Amino acid sequence: MRITNKTLATNFLNNLNRNLTQMSKYQNQLSSGKVVTRASDDPMLVSKIMDIRNNIGMNTQYNSNISDTIGWVETQDGALNGATAILQRVRELIIYGANGTLSASDRAAIKDEVVQNVEGLRDVLNTNFDGRYIFAGQNTKTIPFKFTEAEGLTYDPANDKNIMREIGQGINVEIITSSKEVAGDAADGLGALLKNVISSLNSTDPAEIEKLSGELLGKLDEKIESMLSLRSRIGAINNRLEASKSRNETENLNLNTLLSQREDIDIAEKFMEYNVMSTVYQASLAAGSKILQPSLLDYLR
């Protein structure tokens, strides 16, 4: 086959362009620090990188959900700790008020202190976290508990549903936010009990005073035990969240490591490859100067 000057020139330019393209690729990788900078560089690799980035994004959101929920349940635990302390004080006042030798004025003073404690209990149960009430069911923007001496400690019966939080793909945790979980049934719960305590302290009837150290004290002990049990359940939820957060952070670290392996370049390796390709390119230019010699037509111009 006859090799013409045109064939030599065409082959030279094709090879030169190929070398220049490869050198440009290494330049882009060195300047960006990434193996690929556009989908056309390696569609399969870009698809894998996008999947990893998507997983990292979801994990980051889950981590934010977990952190927020941990803050929520820790606030709940603190509120219930305060509520338990108040109920313990009310218990002491009931025992003191059940003393039959007290005068009506003494018992009225005890009643007033109980009222103040119940108001304090209302305030504790109305604790909010980041602008959301922690024991308002799913109506977290509405104050859940109210108190008057006539009606006692009350809450909206609609606040009886807990909140679900997504802490992982397909993983949900139920957060105890129901007012009913905290205060019990409206008819026979904590609010009704405290209302009866105040009523008995306000009475001069010996039968009512006797109820203080009997029926009412026993029921209050049950409510305190129930409050401690609720704290235990919230503590278990907190432990689960802490474990989930640890797993999430480990998974995110692994995903970021995998992402770096897929998309980040080895600078030393790429710099060496670039230098080799630069040398090849310079050699191509030198060879081309020998191939593209002046032809007869150049002398006839």
PDB file of C-alpha atoms in Angstrom:
ATOM      1  CA  MET A   1       0.000   0.000   0.000  1.00  0.00           C
ATOM      2  CA  ARG A   2       1.332   3.377  -1.005  1.00  0.00           C
ATOM      3  CA  ILE A   3       1.830   5.778   1.918  1.00  0.00           C
ATOM      4  CA  THR A   4       1.267   9.374   0.838  1.00  0.00           C
ATOM      5  CA  ASN A   5       2.186  12.570   2.633  1.00  0.00           C
ATOM      6  CA  LYS A   6      -1.507  13.131   3.232  1.00  0.00           C
ATOM      7  CA  THR A   7      -1.827   9.741   4.959  1.00  0.00           C
ATOM      8  CA  LEU A   8       1.159  10.516   7.137  1.00  0.00           C
ATOM      9  CA  ALA A   9      -0.244  13.921   8.032  1.00  0.00           C
ATOM     10  CA  THR A  10      -3.712  12.563   8.786  1.00  0.00           C
ATOM     11  CA  ASN A  11      -2.362   9.777  10.998  1.00  0.00           C
ATOM     12  CA  PHE A  12      -0.088  12.232  12.749  1.00  0.00           C
ATOM     13  CA  LEU A  13      -2.891  14.692  13.481  1.00  0.00           C
ATOM     14  CA  ASN A  14      -5.184  11.914  14.745  1.00  0.00           C
ATOM     15  CA  ASN A  15      -2.519  10.592  17.102  1.00  0.00           C
ATOM     16  CA  LEU A  16      -1.554  14.090  18.186  1.00  0.00           C
ATOM     17  CA  ASN A  17      -5.190  14.927  18.964  1.00  0.00           C
ATOM     18  CA  ARG A  18      -5.565  11.671  20.922  1.00  0.00           C
ATOM     19  CA  ASN A  19      -2.488  12.480  22.997  1.00  0.00           C
ATOM     20  CA  LEU A  20      -3.658  16.037  23.554  1.00  0.00           C
ATOM     21  CA  THR A  21      -7.100  14.811  24.667  1.00  0.00           C
ATOM     22  CA  GLN A  22      -5.530  12.391  27.141  1.00  0.00           C
ATOM     23  CA  MET A  23      -3.231  15.115  28.471  1.00  0.00           C
ATOM     24  CA  SER A  24      -6.217  17.460  28.813  1.00  0.00           C
ATOM     25  CA  LYS A  25      -8.035  14.731  30.770  1.00  0.00           C
ATOM     26  CA  TYR A  26      -5.146  14.489  33.247  1.00  0.00           C
ATOM     27  CA  GLN A  27      -5.032  18.286  33.507  1.00  0.00           C
ATOM     28  CA  ASN A  28      -8.744  18.403  34.385  1.00  0.00           C
ATOM     29  CA  GLN A  29      -8.320  15.638  36.959  1.00  0.00           C
ATOM     30  CA  LEU A  30      -5.383  17.413  38.594  1.00  0.00           C
ATOM     31  CA  SER A  31      -7.140  20.788  38.674  1.00  0.00           C
ATOM     32  CA  SER A  32     -10.466  19.388  39.991  1.00  0.00           C
ATOM     33  CA  GLY A  33      -9.072  16.615  42.186  1.00  0.00           C
ATOM     34  CA  LYS A  34     -11.795  14.324  40.794  1.00  0.00           C
ATOM     35  CA  VAL A  35     -11.618  11.279  38.534  1.00  0.00           C
ATOM     36  CA  VAL A  36     -14.645  12.469  36.540  1.00  0.00           C
ATOM     37  CA  THR A  37     -16.028  15.968  36.104  1.00  0.00           C
ATOM     38  CA  ARG A  38     -18.954  15.208  33.773  1.00  0.00           C
ATOM     39  CA  ALA A  39     -21.190  12.244  33.067  1.00  0.00           C
ATOM     40  CA  SER A  40     -19.666  11.562  29.659  1.00  0.00           C
ATOM     41  CA  ASP A  41     -16.260  10.838  31.239  1.00  0.00           C
ATOM     42  CA  ASP A  42     -17.486   7.519  32.698  1.00  0.00           C
ATOM     43  CA  PRO A  43     -21.303   7.100  32.841  1.00  0.00           C
ATOM     44  CA  MET A  44     -21.164   3.940  34.988  1.00  0.00           C
ATOM     45  CA  LEU A  45     -18.816   5.492  37.548  1.00  0.00           C
ATOM     46  CA  VAL A  46     -20.833   8.720  37.657  1.00  0.00           C
ATOM     47  CA  SER A  47     -23.992   6.683  38.336  1.00  0.00           C
ATOM     48  CA  LYS A  48     -22.308   4.919  41.279  1.00  0.00           C
ATOM     49  CA  ILE A  49     -21.007   8.233  42.649  1.00  0.00           C
ATOM     50  CA  MET A  50     -24.496   9.771  42.452  1.00  0.00           C
ATOM     51  CA  ASP A  51     -25.965   6.791  44.347  1.00  0.00           C
ATOM     52  CA  ILE A  52     -23.362   7.166  47.098  1.00  0.00           C
ATOM     53  CA  ARG A  53     -23.981  10.925  47.327  1.00  0.00           C
ATOM     54  CA  ASN A  54     -27.722  10.293  47.571  1.00  0.00           C
ATOM     55  CA  ASN A  55     -27.180   7.802  50.409  1.00  0.00           C
ATOM     56  CA  ILE A  56     -24.913  10.267  52.213  1.00  0.00           C
ATOM     57  CA  GLY A  57     -27.565  12.973  51.849  1.00  0.00           C
ATOM     58  CA  MET A  58     -30.277  10.709  53.288  1.00  0.00           C
ATOM     59  CA  ASN A  59     -28.002   9.611  56.137  1.00  0.00           C
ATOM     60  CA  THR A  60     -27.223  13.238  56.945  1.00  0.00           C
ATOM     61  CA  GLN A  61     -30.963  13.981  57.184  1.00  0.00           C
ATOM     62  CA  TYR A  62     -31.517  10.900  59.347  1.00  0.00           C
ATOM     63  CA  ASN A  63     -28.672  12.010  61.606  1.00  0.00           C
ATOM     64  CA  SER A  64     -30.338  15.411  61.959  1.00  0.00           C
ATOM     65  CA  ASN A  65     -33.659  13.701  62.811  1.00  0.00           C
ATOM     66  CA  ILE A  66     -31.948  11.511  65.412  1.00  0.00           C
ATOM     67  CA  SER A  67     -30.108  14.438  67.022  1.00  0.00           C
ATOM     68  CA  ASP A  68     -33.328  16.464  67.204  1.00  0.00           C
ATOM     69  CA  THR A  69     -35.211  13.511  68.699  1.00  0.00           C
ATOM     70  CA  ILE A  70     -32.483  12.873  71.271  1.00  0.00           C
ATOM     71  CA  GLY A  71     -32.787  16.496  72.376  1.00  0.00           C
ATOM     72  CA  TRP A  72     -36.560  16.033  72.540  1.00  0.00           C
ATOM     73  CA  VAL A  73     -36.512  12.900  74.737  1.00  0.00           C
ATOM     74  CA  GLU A  74     -33.790  14.338  76.997  1.00  0.00           C
ATOM     75  CA  THR A  75     -36.020  17.387  77.522  1.00  0.00           C
ATOM     76  CA  GLN A  76     -38.906  15.022  78.305  1.00  0.00           C
ATOM     77  CA  ASP A  77     -36.802  13.161  80.861  1.00  0.00           C
ATOM     78  CA  GLY A  78     -35.846  16.428  82.536  1.00  0.00           C
ATOM     79  CA  ALA A  79     -39.490  17.529  82.627  1.00  0.00           C
ATOM     80  CA  LEU A  80     -40.633  14.223  84.123  1.00  0.00           C
ATOM     81  CA  ASN A  81     -37.863  14.421  86.695  1.00  0.00           C
ATOM     82  CA  GLY A  82     -39.230  17.813  87.734  1.00  0.00           C
ATOM     83  CA  ALA A  83     -42.800  16.490  87.700  1.00  0.00           C
ATOM     84  CA  THR A  84     -41.817  13.551  89.929  1.00  0.00           C
ATOM     85  CA  ALA A  85     -40.151  15.901  92.420  1.00  0.00           C
ATOM     86  CA  ILE A  86     -43.328  18.001  92.553  1.00  0.00           C
ATOM     87  CA  LEU A  87     -45.506  14.944  93.135  1.00  0.00           C
ATOM     88  CA  GLN A  88     -43.179  13.822  95.919  1.00  0.00           C
ATOM     89  CA  ARG A  89     -43.643  17.207  97.565  1.00  0.00           C
ATOM     90  CA  VAL A  90     -47.422  16.940  97.158  1.00  0.00           C
ATOM     91  CA  ARG A  91     -47.208  13.517  98.803  1.00  0.00           C
ATOM     92  CA  GLU A  92     -45.427  15.043 101.802  1.00  0.00           C
ATOM     93  CA  LEU A  93     -48.094  17.733 102.030  1.00  0.00           C
ATOM     94  CA  ILE A  94     -50.884  15.126 101.889  1.00  0.00           C
ATOM     95  CA  ILE A  95     -49.345  13.229 104.797  1.00  0.00           C
ATOM     96  CA  TYR A  96     -48.960  16.457 106.726  1.00  0.00           C
ATOM     97  CA  GLY A  97     -52.495  17.611 105.866  1.00  0.00           C
ATOM     98  CA  ALA A  98     -54.003  14.270 106.945  1.00  0.00           C
ATOM     99  CA  ASN A  99     -53.064  15.086 110.561  1.00  0.00           C
ATOM    100  CA  GLY A 100     -56.413  15.415 112.349  1.00  0.00           C
ATOM    101  CA  THR A 101     -54.996  17.859 114.896  1.00  0.00           C
ATOM    102  CA  LEU A 102     -54.395  20.591 112.305  1.00  0.00           C
ATOM    103  CA  SER A 103     -56.587  23.644 112.375  1.00  0.00           C
ATOM    104  CA  ALA A 104     -58.647  24.700 109.365  1.00  0.00           C
ATOM    105  CA  SER A 105     -56.245  27.575 108.693  1.00  0.00           C
ATOM    106  CA  ASP A 106     -53.235  25.210 108.768  1.00  0.00           C
ATOM    107  CA  ARG A 107     -54.921  22.879 106.347  1.00  0.00           C
ATOM    108  CA  ALA A 108     -55.857  25.844 104.110  1.00  0.00           C
ATOM    109  CA  ALA A 109     -52.200  26.871 104.017  1.00  0.00           C
ATOM    110  CA  ILE A 110     -51.245  23.334 102.981  1.00  0.00           C
ATOM    111  CA  LYS A 111     -53.949  23.420 100.321  1.00  0.00           C
ATOM    112  CA  ASP A 112     -52.531  26.674  98.965  1.00  0.00           C
ATOM    113  CA  GLU A 113     -49.075  25.112  98.708  1.00  0.00           C
ATOM    114  CA  VAL A 114     -50.536  22.081  96.927  1.00  0.00           C
ATOM    115  CA  VAL A 115     -52.235  24.439  94.467  1.00  0.00           C
ATOM    116  CA  GLN A 116     -48.913  26.174  93.825  1.00  0.00           C
ATOM    117  CA  ASN A 117     -47.261  22.800  93.247  1.00  0.00           C
ATOM    118  CA  VAL A 118     -49.968  21.700  90.830  1.00  0.00           C
ATOM    119  CA  GLU A 119     -49.517  24.954  88.916  1.00  0.00           C
ATOM    120  CA  GLY A 120     -45.796  24.204  88.851  1.00  0.00           C
ATOM    121  CA  LEU A 121     -46.611  20.707  87.580  1.00  0.00           C
ATOM    122  CA  ARG A 122     -48.695  22.241  84.813  1.00  0.00           C
ATOM    123  CA  ASP A 123     -45.775  24.470  83.827  1.00  0.00           C
ATOM    124  CA  VAL A 124     -43.362  21.523  83.783  1.00  0.00           C
ATOM    125  CA  LEU A 125     -45.695  19.407  81.650  1.00  0.00           C
ATOM    126  CA  ASN A 126     -46.045  22.381  79.284  1.00  0.00           C
ATOM    127  CA  THR A 127     -42.299  22.365  78.643  1.00  0.00           C
ATOM    128  CA  ASN A 128     -41.431  22.946  75.004  1.00  0.00           C
ATOM    129  CA  PHE A 129     -38.433  21.970  72.911  1.00  0.00           C
ATOM    130  CA  ASP A 130     -37.489  24.177  69.981  1.00  0.00           C
ATOM    131  CA  GLY A 131     -40.924  25.809  70.064  1.00  0.00           C
ATOM    132  CA  ARG A 132     -42.840  22.511  70.230  1.00  0.00           C
ATOM    133  CA  TYR A 133     -44.651  21.226  73.323  1.00  0.00           C
ATOM    134  CA  ILE A 134     -43.272  17.846  74.333  1.00  0.00           C
ATOM    135  CA  PHE A 135     -46.482  16.395  75.835  1.00  0.00           C
ATOM    136  CA  ALA A 136     -49.107  17.771  73.456  1.00  0.00           C
ATOM    137  CA  GLY A 137     -49.682  14.645  71.382  1.00  0.00           C
ATOM    138  CA  GLN A 138     -49.352  15.572  67.727  1.00  0.00           C
ATOM    139  CA  ASN A 139     -50.597  19.143  68.362  1.00  0.00           C
ATOM    140  CA  THR A 140     -47.134  20.328  69.323  1.00  0.00           C
ATOM    141  CA  LYS A 141     -47.889  24.005  68.721  1.00  0.00           C
ATOM    142  CA  THR A 142     -50.759  24.112  71.243  1.00  0.00           C
ATOM    143  CA  ILE A 143     -50.281  24.380  75.040  1.00  0.00           C
ATOM    144  CA  PRO A 144     -51.440  20.968  76.318  1.00  0.00           C
ATOM    145  CA  PHE A 145     -52.152  21.370  80.056  1.00  0.00           C
ATOM    146  CA  LYS A 146     -54.333  23.867  81.899  1.00  0.00           C
ATOM    147  CA  PHE A 147     -55.217  24.230  85.565  1.00  0.00           C
ATOM    148  CA  THR A 148     -57.955  25.822  87.638  1.00  0.00           C
ATOM    149  CA  GLU A 149     -59.044  24.864  91.145  1.00  0.00           C
ATOM    150  CA  ALA A 150     -62.538  24.232  89.871  1.00  0.00           C
ATOM    151  CA  GLU A 151     -61.542  21.894  87.029  1.00  0.00           C
ATOM    152  CA  GLY A 152     -58.135  20.717  88.186  1.00  0.00           C
ATOM    153  CA  LEU A 153     -55.298  19.788  85.820  1.00  0.00           C
ATOM    154  CA  THR A 154     -56.825  19.192  82.382  1.00  0.00           C
ATOM    155  CA  TYR A 155     -55.704  18.536  78.812  1.00  0.00           C
ATOM    156  CA  ASP A 156     -57.345  18.256  75.417  1.00  0.00           C
ATOM    157  CA  PRO A 157     -58.424  14.607  74.874  1.00  0.00           C
ATOM    158  CA  ALA A 158     -57.358  15.013  71.229  1.00  0.00           C
ATOM    159  CA  ASN A 159     -53.728  15.063  72.430  1.00  0.00           C
ATOM    160  CA  ASP A 160     -53.674  11.280  72.810  1.00  0.00           C
ATOM    161  CA  LYS A 161     -51.474  10.333  69.860  1.00  0.00           C
ATOM    162  CA  ASN A 162     -47.711   9.895  69.896  1.00  0.00           C
ATOM    163  CA  ILE A 163     -45.318  11.188  67.235  1.00  0.00           C
ATOM    164  CA  MET A 164     -43.399   8.917  64.861  1.00  0.00           C
ATOM    165  CA  ARG A 165     -39.883   9.881  63.786  1.00  0.00           C
ATOM    166  CA  GLU A 166     -37.989   8.355  60.851  1.00  0.00           C
ATOM    167  CA  ILE A 167     -34.423   7.630  61.952  1.00  0.00           C
ATOM    168  CA  GLY A 168     -33.347   5.397  59.081  1.00  0.00           C
ATOM    169  CA  GLN A 169     -34.529   3.983  55.779  1.00  0.00           C
ATOM    170  CA  GLY A 170     -37.741   2.178  56.724  1.00  0.00           C
ATOM    171  CA  ILE A 171     -36.972   2.623  60.447  1.00  0.00           C
ATOM    172  CA  ASN A 172     -39.371   4.633  62.627  1.00  0.00           C
ATOM    173  CA  VAL A 173     -39.375   5.246  66.356  1.00  0.00           C
ATOM    174  CA  GLU A 174     -42.441   6.243  68.377  1.00  0.00           C
ATOM    175  CA  ILE A 175     -41.877   9.229  70.664  1.00  0.00           C
ATOM    176  CA  ILE A 176     -44.143   9.388  73.734  1.00  0.00           C
ATOM    177  CA  THR A 177     -45.873  12.756  73.391  1.00  0.00           C
ATOM    178  CA  SER A 178     -49.456  11.850  74.358  1.00  0.00           C
ATOM    179  CA  SER A 179     -50.865  13.939  77.207  1.00  0.00           C
ATOM    180  CA  LYS A 180     -52.806  10.848  78.247  1.00  0.00           C
ATOM    181  CA  GLU A 181     -49.575   8.847  78.617  1.00  0.00           C
ATOM    182  CA  VAL A 182     -48.381  11.420  81.167  1.00  0.00           C
ATOM    183  CA  ALA A 183     -51.542  12.323  83.067  1.00  0.00           C
ATOM    184  CA  GLY A 184     -53.766   9.289  82.529  1.00  0.00           C
ATOM    185  CA  ASP A 185     -57.481   9.319  81.732  1.00  0.00           C
ATOM    186  CA  ALA A 186     -59.316  12.578  82.251  1.00  0.00           C
ATOM    187  CA  ALA A 187     -61.842  10.909  84.578  1.00  0.00           C
ATOM    188  CA  ASP A 188     -59.422   8.907  86.707  1.00  0.00           C
ATOM    189  CA  GLY A 189     -56.018  10.346  85.974  1.00  0.00           C
ATOM    190  CA  LEU A 190     -53.515  12.605  87.645  1.00  0.00           C
ATOM    191  CA  GLY A 191     -55.630  15.735  87.111  1.00  0.00           C
ATOM    192  CA  ALA A 192     -58.714  14.242  88.790  1.00  0.00           C
ATOM    193  CA  LEU A 193     -56.601  12.937  91.679  1.00  0.00           C
ATOM    194  CA  LEU A 194     -54.987  16.297  92.387  1.00  0.00           C
ATOM    195  CA  LYS A 195     -58.379  17.988  92.160  1.00  0.00           C
ATOM    196  CA  ASN A 196     -59.686  15.593  94.847  1.00  0.00           C
ATOM    197  CA  VAL A 197     -56.620  16.231  97.017  1.00  0.00           C
ATOM    198  CA  ILE A 198     -57.246  19.971  96.915  1.00  0.00           C
ATOM    199  CA  SER A 199     -60.928  19.428  97.619  1.00  0.00           C
ATOM    200  CA  SER A 200     -60.202  17.213 100.661  1.00  0.00           C
ATOM    201  CA  LEU A 201     -57.679  19.715 102.048  1.00  0.00           C
ATOM    202  CA  ASN A 202     -60.283  22.403 101.643  1.00  0.00           C
ATOM    203  CA  SER A 203     -62.873  20.410 103.581  1.00  0.00           C
ATOM    204  CA  THR A 204     -63.571  20.138 107.297  1.00  0.00           C
ATOM    205  CA  ASP A 205     -65.346  16.800 106.909  1.00  0.00           C
ATOM    206  CA  PRO A 206     -63.376  14.144 108.884  1.00  0.00           C
ATOM    207  CA  ALA A 207     -64.189  11.569 106.182  1.00  0.00           C
ATOM    208  CA  GLU A 208     -62.568  13.765 103.536  1.00  0.00           C
ATOM    209  CA  ILE A 209     -59.518  14.316 105.735  1.00  0.00           C
ATOM    210  CA  GLU A 210     -59.248  10.584 106.297  1.00  0.00           C
ATOM    211  CA  LYS A 211     -59.246  10.016 102.530  1.00  0.00           C
ATOM    212  CA  LEU A 212     -55.994  11.979 102.329  1.00  0.00           C
ATOM    213  CA  SER A 213     -53.928   9.363 104.145  1.00  0.00           C
ATOM    214  CA  GLY A 214     -55.838   6.449 102.648  1.00  0.00           C
ATOM    215  CA  GLU A 215     -57.331   6.394  99.164  1.00  0.00           C
ATOM    216  CA  LEU A 216     -55.745   9.593  97.822  1.00  0.00           C
ATOM    217  CA  LEU A 217     -52.243   8.870  99.134  1.00  0.00           C
ATOM    218  CA  GLY A 218     -52.397   5.362  97.645  1.00  0.00           C
ATOM    219  CA  LYS A 219     -53.490   6.683  94.270  1.00  0.00           C
ATOM    220  CA  LEU A 220     -50.754   9.332  94.306  1.00  0.00           C
ATOM    221  CA  ASP A 221     -48.170   6.627  94.950  1.00  0.00           C
ATOM    222  CA  GLU A 222     -49.508   4.809  91.890  1.00  0.00           C
ATOM    223  CA  LYS A 223     -49.186   7.994  89.791  1.00  0.00           C
ATOM    224  CA  ILE A 224     -45.615   8.541  90.972  1.00  0.00           C
ATOM    225  CA  GLU A 225     -44.792   4.928  90.070  1.00  0.00           C
ATOM    226  CA  SER A 226     -46.434   5.446  86.694  1.00  0.00           C
ATOM    227  CA  MET A 227     -44.353   8.591  86.162  1.00  0.00           C
ATOM    228  CA  LEU A 228     -41.157   6.687  86.974  1.00  0.00           C
ATOM    229  CA  SER A 229     -42.193   3.913  84.581  1.00  0.00           C
ATOM    230  CA  LEU A 230     -42.756   6.505  81.849  1.00  0.00           C
ATOM    231  CA  ARG A 231     -39.283   7.922  82.476  1.00  0.00           C
ATOM    232  CA  SER A 232     -37.881   4.408  82.121  1.00  0.00           C
ATOM    233  CA  ARG A 233     -39.607   3.975  78.748  1.00  0.00           C
ATOM    234  CA  ILE A 234     -38.311   7.333  77.549  1.00  0.00           C
ATOM    235  CA  GLY A 235     -34.834   6.357  78.737  1.00  0.00           C
ATOM    236  CA  ALA A 236     -35.042   3.168  76.651  1.00  0.00           C
ATOM    237  CA  ILE A 237     -36.029   5.242  73.606  1.00  0.00           C
ATOM    238  CA  ASN A 238     -33.070   7.538  74.240  1.00  0.00           C
ATOM    239  CA  ASN A 239     -30.705   4.539  74.383  1.00  0.00           C
ATOM    240  CA  ARG A 240     -32.073   3.281  71.070  1.00  0.00           C
ATOM    241  CA  LEU A 241     -31.593   6.707  69.510  1.00  0.00           C
ATOM    242  CA  GLU A 242     -28.017   6.957  70.773  1.00  0.00           C
ATOM    243  CA  ALA A 243     -27.232   3.543  69.277  1.00  0.00           C
ATOM    244  CA  SER A 244     -28.866   4.558  65.981  1.00  0.00           C
ATOM    245  CA  LYS A 245     -26.857   7.780  65.911  1.00  0.00           C
ATOM    246  CA  SER A 246     -23.618   5.847  66.408  1.00  0.00           C
ATOM    247  CA  ARG A 247     -24.513   3.449  63.578  1.00  0.00           C
ATOM    248  CA  ASN A 248     -25.535   6.323  61.341  1.00  0.00           C
ATOM    249  CA  GLU A 249     -22.254   8.159  61.892  1.00  0.00           C
ATOM    250  CA  THR A 250     -20.244   4.985  61.218  1.00  0.00           C
ATOM    251  CA  GLU A 251     -22.217   4.319  58.029  1.00  0.00           C
ATOM    252  CA  ASN A 252     -21.745   7.896  56.877  1.00  0.00           C
ATOM    253  CA  LEU A 253     -18.007   7.645  57.490  1.00  0.00           C
ATOM    254  CA  ASN A 254     -17.871   4.441  55.441  1.00  0.00           C
ATOM    255  CA  LEU A 255     -19.910   6.014  52.635  1.00  0.00           C
ATOM    256  CA  ASN A 256     -17.662   9.077  52.535  1.00  0.00           C
ATOM    257  CA  THR A 257     -14.597   6.823  52.405  1.00  0.00           C
ATOM    258  CA  LEU A 258     -16.143   4.857  49.533  1.00  0.00           C
ATOM    259  CA  LEU A 259     -17.064   8.109  47.744  1.00  0.00           C
ATOM    260  CA  SER A 260     -13.496   9.345  48.067  1.00  0.00           C
ATOM    261  CA  GLN A 261     -12.178   6.063  46.651  1.00  0.00           C
ATOM    262  CA  ARG A 262     -14.531   6.361  43.676  1.00  0.00           C
ATOM    263  CA  GLU A 263     -14.196  10.027  42.771  1.00  0.00           C
ATOM    264  CA  ASP A 264     -10.981  11.425  44.279  1.00  0.00           C
ATOM    265  CA  ILE A 265      -7.722  11.065  42.375  1.00  0.00           C
ATOM    266  CA  ASP A 266      -4.354   9.854  43.604  1.00  0.00           C
ATOM    267  CA  ILE A 267      -2.472  13.114  43.050  1.00  0.00           C
ATOM    268  CA  ALA A 268       0.986  11.541  42.849  1.00  0.00           C
ATOM    269  CA  GLU A 269      -0.204   8.913  40.370  1.00  0.00           C
ATOM    270  CA  LYS A 270      -2.073  11.424  38.184  1.00  0.00           C
ATOM    271  CA  PHE A 271       0.852  13.854  38.236  1.00  0.00           C
ATOM    272  CA  MET A 272       3.160  11.088  37.019  1.00  0.00           C
ATOM    273  CA  GLU A 273       0.666  10.075  34.316  1.00  0.00           C
ATOM    274  CA  TYR A 274       0.367  13.706  33.254  1.00  0.00           C
ATOM    275  CA  ASN A 275       4.146  14.072  32.986  1.00  0.00           C
ATOM    276  CA  VAL A 276       4.384  10.874  30.931  1.00  0.00           C
ATOM    277  CA  MET A 277       1.616  12.052  28.594  1.00  0.00           C
ATOM    278  CA  SER A 278       3.224  15.508  28.342  1.00  0.00           C
ATOM    279  CA  THR A 279       6.476  13.847  27.272  1.00  0.00           C
ATOM    280  CA  VAL A 280       4.583  11.718  24.741  1.00  0.00           C
ATOM    281  CA  TYR A 281       2.867  14.820  23.405  1.00  0.00           C
ATOM    282  CA  GLN A 282       6.151  16.689  23.042  1.00  0.00           C
ATOM    283  CA  ALA A 283       7.640  13.645  21.286  1.00  0.00           C
ATOM    284  CA  SER A 284       4.610  13.591  18.949  1.00  0.00           C
ATOM    285  CA  LEU A 285       5.224  17.214  18.031  1.00  0.00           C
ATOM    286  CA  ALA A 286       8.899  16.507  17.396  1.00  0.00           C
ATOM    287  CA  ALA A 287       7.997  13.513  15.217  1.00  0.00           C
ATOM    288  CA  GLY A 288       5.441  15.586  13.381  1.00  0.00           C
ATOM    289  CA  SER A 289       8.035  18.162  12.429  1.00  0.00           C
ATOM    290  CA  LYS A 290       9.881  15.396  10.594  1.00  0.00           C
ATOM    291  CA  ILE A 291       6.750  13.956   8.964  1.00  0.00           C
ATOM    292  CA  LEU A 292       5.279  17.253   7.765  1.00  0.00           C
ATOM    293  CA  GLN A 293       8.272  18.250   5.577  1.00  0.00           C
ATOM    294  CA  PRO A 294       7.778  20.900   2.871  1.00  0.00           C
ATOM    295  CA  SER A 295       6.374  19.360  -0.315  1.00  0.00           C
ATOM    296  CA  LEU A 296       6.900  20.400  -3.959  1.00  0.00           C
ATOM    297  CA  LEU A 297       3.732  22.504  -3.780  1.00  0.00           C
ATOM    298  CA  ASP A 298       5.253  24.587  -1.001  1.00  0.00           C
ATOM    299  CA  TYR A 299       8.095  25.563  -3.376  1.00  0.00           C
ATOM    300  CA  LEU A 300       5.709  26.359  -6.241  1.00  0.00           C
ATOM    301  CA  ARG A 301       3.718  28.944  -4.232  1.00  0.00           C
TER     302      ARG A 301
END
